[in-house]
PDB file of C-alpha atoms in Angstrom:
ATOM      1  CA  MET A   1      73.431  33.005  83.574  1.00  0.00           C
ATOM      2  CA  GLU A   2      70.500  32.226  85.839  1.00  0.00           C
ATOM      3  CA  THR A   3      69.433  34.884  88.326  1.00  0.00           C
ATOM      4  CA  MET A   4      67.427  34.514  91.518  1.00  0.00           C
ATOM      5  CA  THR A   5      65.510  37.277  93.273  1.00  0.00           C
ATOM      6  CA  ASP A   6      65.025  37.499  97.015  1.00  0.00           C
ATOM      7  CA  THR A   7      61.350  37.689  97.915  1.00  0.00           C
ATOM      8  CA  ALA A   8      61.836  40.499 100.455  1.00  0.00           C
ATOM      9  CA  ARG A   9      61.171  43.844  98.787  1.00  0.00           C
ATOM     10  CA  GLY A  10      62.314  47.328  99.691  1.00  0.00           C
ATOM     11  CA  ASP A  11      59.488  49.867  99.916  1.00  0.00           C
ATOM     12  CA  ALA A  12      59.450  53.651 100.106  1.00  0.00           C
ATOM     13  CA  ALA A  13      57.324  53.471 103.256  1.00  0.00           C
ATOM     14  CA  THR A  14      59.660  51.027 104.976  1.00  0.00           C
ATOM     15  CA  PRO A  15      62.020  52.627 107.517  1.00  0.00           C
ATOM     16  CA  LEU A  16      65.633  52.051 106.570  1.00  0.00           C
ATOM     17  CA  ASP A  17      66.357  50.382 109.909  1.00  0.00           C
ATOM     18  CA  SER A  18      64.018  47.549 108.843  1.00  0.00           C
ATOM     19  CA  TRP A  19      64.740  47.677 105.116  1.00  0.00           C
ATOM     20  CA  ALA A  20      64.981  44.356 103.280  1.00  0.00           C
ATOM     21  CA  PRO A  21      66.233  44.916  99.733  1.00  0.00           C
ATOM     22  CA  VAL A  22      65.339  43.279  96.471  1.00  0.00           C
ATOM     23  CA  VAL A  23      68.445  41.291  95.512  1.00  0.00           C
ATOM     24  CA  LEU A  24      69.348  39.443  92.324  1.00  0.00           C
ATOM     25  CA  TRP A  25      71.717  36.510  92.862  1.00  0.00           C
ATOM     26  CA  SER A  26      73.914  34.824  90.249  1.00  0.00           C
ATOM     27  CA  LYS A  27      73.788  31.447  92.014  1.00  0.00           C
ATOM     28  CA  PRO A  28      71.009  29.551  93.797  1.00  0.00           C
ATOM     29  CA  GLU A  29      71.266  29.504  97.577  1.00  0.00           C
ATOM     30  CA  ASP A  30      72.535  25.935  97.760  1.00  0.00           C
ATOM     31  CA  GLU A  31      75.549  26.827  95.578  1.00  0.00           C
ATOM     32  CA  ARG A  32      76.713  29.936  97.468  1.00  0.00           C
ATOM     33  CA  ARG A  33      78.356  28.473 100.568  1.00  0.00           C
ATOM     34  CA  GLY A  34      82.131  28.894 100.606  1.00  0.00           C
ATOM     35  CA  THR A  35      82.218  31.129  97.524  1.00  0.00           C
ATOM     36  CA  PRO A  36      83.585  34.682  97.477  1.00  0.00           C
ATOM     37  CA  LEU A  37      80.736  37.191  97.394  1.00  0.00           C
ATOM     38  CA  LEU A  38      80.715  40.273  95.151  1.00  0.00           C
ATOM     39  CA  VAL A  39      77.941  42.780  95.881  1.00  0.00           C
ATOM     40  CA  LEU A  40      76.890  45.249  93.167  1.00  0.00           C
ATOM     41  CA  PHE A  41      75.466  48.720  93.837  1.00  0.00           C
ATOM     42  CA  HIS A  42      73.777  50.385  90.871  1.00  0.00           C
ATOM     43  CA  GLY A  43      73.705  54.057  89.946  1.00  0.00           C
ATOM     44  CA  TYR A  44      71.085  56.766  90.360  1.00  0.00           C
ATOM     45  CA  MET A  45      67.660  56.008  88.798  1.00  0.00           C
ATOM     46  CA  ALA A  46      68.680  52.427  87.956  1.00  0.00           C
ATOM     47  CA  ASP A  47      67.746  49.171  89.683  1.00  0.00           C
ATOM     48  CA  GLU A  48      69.126  45.781  90.684  1.00  0.00           C
ATOM     49  CA  ALA A  49      68.966  44.433  87.109  1.00  0.00           C
ATOM     50  CA  ASP A  50      71.169  47.192  85.699  1.00  0.00           C
ATOM     51  CA  LEU A  51      74.552  45.686  86.589  1.00  0.00           C
ATOM     52  CA  MET A  52      73.763  41.976  86.448  1.00  0.00           C
ATOM     53  CA  GLY A  53      75.039  41.822  82.874  1.00  0.00           C
ATOM     54  CA  LEU A  54      78.526  42.335  84.305  1.00  0.00           C
ATOM     55  CA  THR A  55      78.416  38.872  85.847  1.00  0.00           C
ATOM     56  CA  ASP A  56      79.261  37.131  82.575  1.00  0.00           C
ATOM     57  CA  HIS A  57      82.531  39.108  82.460  1.00  0.00           C
ATOM     58  CA  LEU A  58      83.615  38.340  86.039  1.00  0.00           C
ATOM     59  CA  PRO A  59      85.339  35.258  87.505  1.00  0.00           C
ATOM     60  CA  ALA A  60      82.858  32.368  87.698  1.00  0.00           C
ATOM     61  CA  GLU A  61      83.978  31.485  91.225  1.00  0.00           C
ATOM     62  CA  PHE A  62      82.164  34.514  92.632  1.00  0.00           C
ATOM     63  CA  THR A  63      78.606  34.614  93.816  1.00  0.00           C
ATOM     64  CA  VAL A  64      77.278  37.963  92.630  1.00  0.00           C
ATOM     65  CA  ALA A  65      74.467  39.789  94.435  1.00  0.00           C
ATOM     66  CA  SER A  66      72.984  42.948  92.916  1.00  0.00           C
ATOM     67  CA  VAL A  67      71.025  45.067  95.392  1.00  0.00           C
ATOM     68  CA  ARG A  68      68.188  47.530  94.746  1.00  0.00           C
ATOM     69  CA  ALA A  69      68.529  50.950  96.382  1.00  0.00           C
ATOM     70  CA  PRO A  70      65.817  51.899  98.901  1.00  0.00           C
ATOM     71  CA  LEU A  71      64.499  55.209  97.543  1.00  0.00           C
ATOM     72  CA  PRO A  72      62.313  55.586  94.406  1.00  0.00           C
ATOM     73  CA  ALA A  73      63.878  57.978  91.877  1.00  0.00           C
ATOM     74  CA  GLY A  74      62.446  58.527  88.393  1.00  0.00           C
ATOM     75  CA  PRO A  75      62.224  55.197  86.571  1.00  0.00           C
ATOM     76  CA  GLY A  76      64.435  53.498  89.158  1.00  0.00           C
ATOM     77  CA  PHE A  77      65.893  53.971  92.606  1.00  0.00           C
ATOM     78  CA  SER A  78      68.423  56.014  94.563  1.00  0.00           C
ATOM     79  CA  TRP A  79      70.687  55.262  97.526  1.00  0.00           C
ATOM     80  CA  PHE A  80      70.413  58.788  98.923  1.00  0.00           C
ATOM     81  CA  PRO A  81      69.481  62.264  97.631  1.00  0.00           C
ATOM     82  CA  LEU A  82      71.910  63.828  95.185  1.00  0.00           C
ATOM     83  CA  GLU A  83      74.287  66.395  96.620  1.00  0.00           C
ATOM     84  CA  ARG A  84      72.541  69.135  94.615  1.00  0.00           C
ATOM     85  CA  ASP A  85      69.126  68.227  96.079  1.00  0.00           C
ATOM     86  CA  ALA A  86      67.667  70.333  98.875  1.00  0.00           C
ATOM     87  CA  ASP A  87      67.189  67.286 101.119  1.00  0.00           C
ATOM     88  CA  TYR A  88      70.750  65.962 100.713  1.00  0.00           C
ATOM     89  CA  SER A  89      72.762  65.435 103.874  1.00  0.00           C
ATOM     90  CA  VAL A  90      75.601  63.231 105.029  1.00  0.00           C
ATOM     91  CA  GLU A  91      73.129  61.807 107.540  1.00  0.00           C
ATOM     92  CA  HIS A  92      70.989  60.453 104.683  1.00  0.00           C
ATOM     93  CA  VAL A  93      74.078  58.723 103.292  1.00  0.00           C
ATOM     94  CA  VAL A  94      74.767  57.256 106.725  1.00  0.00           C
ATOM     95  CA  GLU A  95      71.198  55.962 107.052  1.00  0.00           C
ATOM     96  CA  SER A  96      71.340  54.205 103.692  1.00  0.00           C
ATOM     97  CA  VAL A  97      74.792  52.694 104.195  1.00  0.00           C
ATOM     98  CA  THR A  98      73.851  51.553 107.713  1.00  0.00           C
ATOM     99  CA  ALA A  99      70.908  49.647 106.234  1.00  0.00           C
ATOM    100  CA  VAL A 100      73.085  48.058 103.554  1.00  0.00           C
ATOM    101  CA  SER A 101      75.676  47.096 106.172  1.00  0.00           C
ATOM    102  CA  ALA A 102      73.007  45.405 108.295  1.00  0.00           C
ATOM    103  CA  TRP A 103      71.803  43.415 105.274  1.00  0.00           C
ATOM    104  CA  LEU A 104      75.381  42.395 104.467  1.00  0.00           C
ATOM    105  CA  ASP A 105      75.880  41.130 108.011  1.00  0.00           C
ATOM    106  CA  GLY A 106      72.994  38.754 107.421  1.00  0.00           C
ATOM    107  CA  VAL A 107      74.466  37.167 104.281  1.00  0.00           C
ATOM    108  CA  ARG A 108      78.255  37.348 104.636  1.00  0.00           C
ATOM    109  CA  GLY A 109      78.598  34.357 106.964  1.00  0.00           C
ATOM    110  CA  VAL A 110      78.315  31.671 104.275  1.00  0.00           C
ATOM    111  CA  HIS A 111      80.936  33.264 102.018  1.00  0.00           C
ATOM    112  CA  SER A 112      84.726  33.008 102.046  1.00  0.00           C
ATOM    113  CA  SER A 113      85.082  36.775 101.555  1.00  0.00           C
ATOM    114  CA  VAL A 114      83.062  39.844 100.607  1.00  0.00           C
ATOM    115  CA  SER A 115      83.999  42.353  97.908  1.00  0.00           C
ATOM    116  CA  ILE A 116      81.897  45.270  96.705  1.00  0.00           C
ATOM    117  CA  LEU A 117      81.454  47.067  93.381  1.00  0.00           C
ATOM    118  CA  GLY A 118      79.620  50.320  92.815  1.00  0.00           C
ATOM    119  CA  PHE A 119      78.805  52.269  89.669  1.00  0.00           C
ATOM    120  CA  SER A 120      78.249  56.044  89.807  1.00  0.00           C
ATOM    121  CA  GLN A 121      76.209  56.747  92.965  1.00  0.00           C
ATOM    122  CA  GLY A 122      76.747  53.095  93.852  1.00  0.00           C
ATOM    123  CA  MET A 123      80.463  53.848  94.187  1.00  0.00           C
ATOM    124  CA  GLY A 124      79.444  56.366  96.842  1.00  0.00           C
ATOM    125  CA  VAL A 125      77.798  53.479  98.675  1.00  0.00           C
ATOM    126  CA  ALA A 126      80.786  51.148  98.201  1.00  0.00           C
ATOM    127  CA  THR A 127      83.332  53.688  99.427  1.00  0.00           C
ATOM    128  CA  SER A 128      81.112  54.622 102.374  1.00  0.00           C
ATOM    129  CA  LEU A 129      80.770  50.967 103.368  1.00  0.00           C
ATOM    130  CA  LEU A 130      84.550  50.624 103.316  1.00  0.00           C
ATOM    131  CA  ARG A 131      84.885  53.769 105.414  1.00  0.00           C
ATOM    132  CA  HIS A 132      82.414  52.443 107.981  1.00  0.00           C
ATOM    133  CA  ARG A 133      83.729  48.851 108.112  1.00  0.00           C
ATOM    134  CA  PRO A 134      87.391  49.173 107.085  1.00  0.00           C
ATOM    135  CA  THR A 135      88.405  45.522 107.507  1.00  0.00           C
ATOM    136  CA  ASP A 136      85.296  43.801 106.141  1.00  0.00           C
ATOM    137  CA  PHE A 137      86.087  43.711 102.423  1.00  0.00           C
ATOM    138  CA  ALA A 138      88.639  41.804 100.373  1.00  0.00           C
ATOM    139  CA  CYS A 139      88.590  44.576  97.774  1.00  0.00           C
ATOM    140  CA  VAL A 140      86.459  47.391  96.378  1.00  0.00           C
ATOM    141  CA  VAL A 141      85.714  48.312  92.765  1.00  0.00           C
ATOM    142  CA  GLY A 142      84.480  51.788  91.861  1.00  0.00           C
ATOM    143  CA  LEU A 143      83.311  52.560  88.324  1.00  0.00           C
ATOM    144  CA  SER A 144      82.620  56.105  87.082  1.00  0.00           C
ATOM    145  CA  GLY A 145      81.726  57.262  90.575  1.00  0.00           C
ATOM    146  CA  PHE A 146      82.852  59.095  93.664  1.00  0.00           C
ATOM    147  CA  ALA A 147      83.461  59.073  97.405  1.00  0.00           C
ATOM    148  CA  VAL A 148      81.213  61.127  99.676  1.00  0.00           C
ATOM    149  CA  PRO A 149      82.683  64.132 101.525  1.00  0.00           C
ATOM    150  CA  ALA A 150      82.106  63.023 105.115  1.00  0.00           C
ATOM    151  CA  GLU A 151      82.294  66.351 106.966  1.00  0.00           C
ATOM    152  CA  ASP A 152      84.117  64.586 109.851  1.00  0.00           C
ATOM    153  CA  HIS A 153      81.083  62.410 110.615  1.00  0.00           C
ATOM    154  CA  ALA A 154      82.007  59.712 113.148  1.00  0.00           C
ATOM    155  CA  PHE A 155      80.426  57.030 110.926  1.00  0.00           C
ATOM    156  CA  PHE A 156      83.383  57.283 108.550  1.00  0.00           C
ATOM    157  CA  ARG A 157      86.456  55.649 110.110  1.00  0.00           C
ATOM    158  CA  ASP A 158      88.980  57.018 107.649  1.00  0.00           C
ATOM    159  CA  ASP A 159      92.019  56.555 109.896  1.00  0.00           C
ATOM    160  CA  ALA A 160      91.254  52.840 110.145  1.00  0.00           C
ATOM    161  CA  VAL A 161      90.749  52.655 106.375  1.00  0.00           C
ATOM    162  CA  ALA A 162      94.196  54.177 105.830  1.00  0.00           C
ATOM    163  CA  ALA A 163      95.705  51.613 108.197  1.00  0.00           C
ATOM    164  CA  SER A 164      94.059  48.710 106.339  1.00  0.00           C
ATOM    165  CA  ARG A 165      94.903  49.878 102.779  1.00  0.00           C
ATOM    166  CA  THR A 166      92.211  47.761 101.124  1.00  0.00           C
ATOM    167  CA  PRO A 167      92.875  47.078  97.414  1.00  0.00           C
ATOM    168  CA  PHE A 168      90.713  49.470  95.372  1.00  0.00           C
ATOM    169  CA  PHE A 169      90.113  49.571  91.610  1.00  0.00           C
ATOM    170  CA  TRP A 170      88.878  52.893  90.222  1.00  0.00           C
ATOM    171  CA  GLY A 171      87.977  53.155  86.545  1.00  0.00           C
ATOM    172  CA  ARG A 172      86.630  56.261  84.833  1.00  0.00           C
ATOM    173  CA  ASP A 173      86.759  58.444  81.743  1.00  0.00           C
ATOM    174  CA  GLN A 174      88.288  61.903  82.097  1.00  0.00           C
ATOM    175  CA  GLU A 175      85.447  63.131  79.864  1.00  0.00           C
ATOM    176  CA  ASP A 176      82.732  61.754  82.159  1.00  0.00           C
ATOM    177  CA  PRO A 177      79.965  64.389  81.866  1.00  0.00           C
ATOM    178  CA  VAL A 178      78.151  63.407  85.080  1.00  0.00           C
ATOM    179  CA  ILE A 179      80.618  63.410  87.988  1.00  0.00           C
ATOM    180  CA  THR A 180      81.844  66.941  88.723  1.00  0.00           C
ATOM    181  CA  ALA A 181      85.492  67.956  88.688  1.00  0.00           C
ATOM    182  CA  GLU A 182      85.268  68.916  92.361  1.00  0.00           C
ATOM    183  CA  MET A 183      83.950  65.472  93.291  1.00  0.00           C
ATOM    184  CA  ILE A 184      86.629  63.750  91.198  1.00  0.00           C
ATOM    185  CA  GLU A 185      89.339  65.812  92.893  1.00  0.00           C
ATOM    186  CA  PHE A 186      88.051  64.885  96.349  1.00  0.00           C
ATOM    187  CA  THR A 187      87.657  61.225  95.425  1.00  0.00           C
ATOM    188  CA  HIS A 188      91.136  60.941  93.943  1.00  0.00           C
ATOM    189  CA  ALA A 189      92.759  62.549  96.983  1.00  0.00           C
ATOM    190  CA  TRP A 190      90.798  60.319  99.353  1.00  0.00           C
ATOM    191  CA  LEU A 191      91.596  57.094  97.491  1.00  0.00           C
ATOM    192  CA  VAL A 192      95.312  57.842  97.193  1.00  0.00           C
ATOM    193  CA  LYS A 193      95.545  58.579 100.910  1.00  0.00           C
ATOM    194  CA  HIS A 194      93.434  55.709 102.225  1.00  0.00           C
ATOM    195  CA  THR A 195      93.539  52.705  99.859  1.00  0.00           C
ATOM    196  CA  ALA A 196      95.890  50.540  97.803  1.00  0.00           C
ATOM    197  CA  LEU A 197      94.673  52.176  94.605  1.00  0.00           C
ATOM    198  CA  THR A 198      94.681  50.903  91.046  1.00  0.00           C
ATOM    199  CA  LYS A 199      93.399  53.738  88.841  1.00  0.00           C
ATOM    200  CA  ILE A 200      92.786  53.342  85.113  1.00  0.00           C
ATOM    201  CA  LEU A 201      91.378  55.929  82.700  1.00  0.00           C
ATOM    202  CA  TYR A 202      89.350  54.952  79.631  1.00  0.00           C
ATOM    203  CA  SER A 203      88.727  57.175  76.617  1.00  0.00           C
ATOM    204  CA  ASN A 204      85.359  57.409  74.842  1.00  0.00           C
ATOM    205  CA  MET A 205      83.566  55.610  77.697  1.00  0.00           C
ATOM    206  CA  PHE A 206      82.017  58.780  79.170  1.00  0.00           C
ATOM    207  CA  HIS A 207      79.658  57.883  82.057  1.00  0.00           C
ATOM    208  CA  GLY A 208      79.583  54.171  81.438  1.00  0.00           C
ATOM    209  CA  ILE A 209      81.398  50.839  81.530  1.00  0.00           C
ATOM    210  CA  ASN A 210      83.203  49.230  78.595  1.00  0.00           C
ATOM    211  CA  LEU A 211      84.601  45.777  77.835  1.00  0.00           C
ATOM    212  CA  ARG A 212      88.221  46.834  78.325  1.00  0.00           C
ATOM    213  CA  GLU A 213      87.391  48.052  81.810  1.00  0.00           C
ATOM    214  CA  LEU A 214      85.520  44.834  82.599  1.00  0.00           C
ATOM    215  CA  GLY A 215      88.589  42.865  81.574  1.00  0.00           C
ATOM    216  CA  HIS A 216      90.657  44.858  84.030  1.00  0.00           C
ATOM    217  CA  VAL A 217      88.049  44.363  86.770  1.00  0.00           C
ATOM    218  CA  ARG A 218      88.139  40.620  86.137  1.00  0.00           C
ATOM    219  CA  GLU A 219      91.936  40.598  86.432  1.00  0.00           C
ATOM    220  CA  PHE A 220      91.805  42.713  89.591  1.00  0.00           C
ATOM    221  CA  LEU A 221      89.296  40.396  91.287  1.00  0.00           C
ATOM    222  CA  SER A 222      91.205  37.307  90.174  1.00  0.00           C
ATOM    223  CA  MET A 223      94.505  38.572  91.590  1.00  0.00           C
ATOM    224  CA  THR A 224      93.165  40.221  94.731  1.00  0.00           C
ATOM    225  CA  VAL A 225      90.567  37.716  95.891  1.00  0.00           C
ATOM    226  CA  LEU A 226      91.417  34.456  94.113  1.00  0.00           C
ATOM    227  CA  GLY A 227      95.206  34.843  94.315  1.00  0.00           C
ATOM    228  CA  ARG A 228      95.802  34.351  90.598  1.00  0.00           C
ATOM    229  CA  ARG A 229      98.815  35.967  88.923  1.00  0.00           C
TER     230      ARG A 229
END
C-alpha cells in the first residue's frame, strides 16, 4: 500500500477555524475521483499513521484518508481534552469537529460517498460529525470508543440523526479497560435510539482492534456502501 501525505500541516498555534490537517491518503490524487471515501480518526495520543494499517483489510474500492488531530498530546495528538481534564468542555469538542467538518467539505466533492471510522477518542469525533451533519455519511464505524454527552448543545442535531438512521457499526470488548462503564452506557443508549446499529463484542481484544473485527468492518462497508451481499 502506498500512502501520500498532504503538505498542509496542523499546528498547535493555528486557530481551529483555519486548521489544515496532516492527512495520509491510500491513493494518489488522480485515482480518487469517483471512489467512496473512508476517513479515519485516530485515538488519544496517536497520529495519522496509527490506523493506516487497517487499509489492507478494507475493500480496495475505497480511498482511505487518515487525519491527524489538531492538539499535541504526549507522543501524539488529541481531538479535544479528555473528559477528566480540567479544560474539557463540550465547546472544545464542537470546535474540533467544526474544523474537521470544514476540511471534509473541501474534499468530499470528488467522491461518490463519504464514510467515517473512529477508534477510541476518534469515535467521539465520528459520532459527533454524524450528529452535526446527519445526512452526510453513508455509514459510520466506531471501534472501542464512545459518543460525547452533548448537554443539549445546538451543534448536535440528534433528532435529525434519529430520522436518518445511518448504518453504524460498533465493535468493542466488554473488558475494555479504558472507556468507562458510564460512557459505554450512554453510548449504547444513544446509538440504539439514533442509528441503524450493528453491535459486536469481541473477547480478549481489550482496548484495541483485532483481525476478526476488521473482517466484520470489511463486510459492513461492502454491504452498506458497495451494495454487496
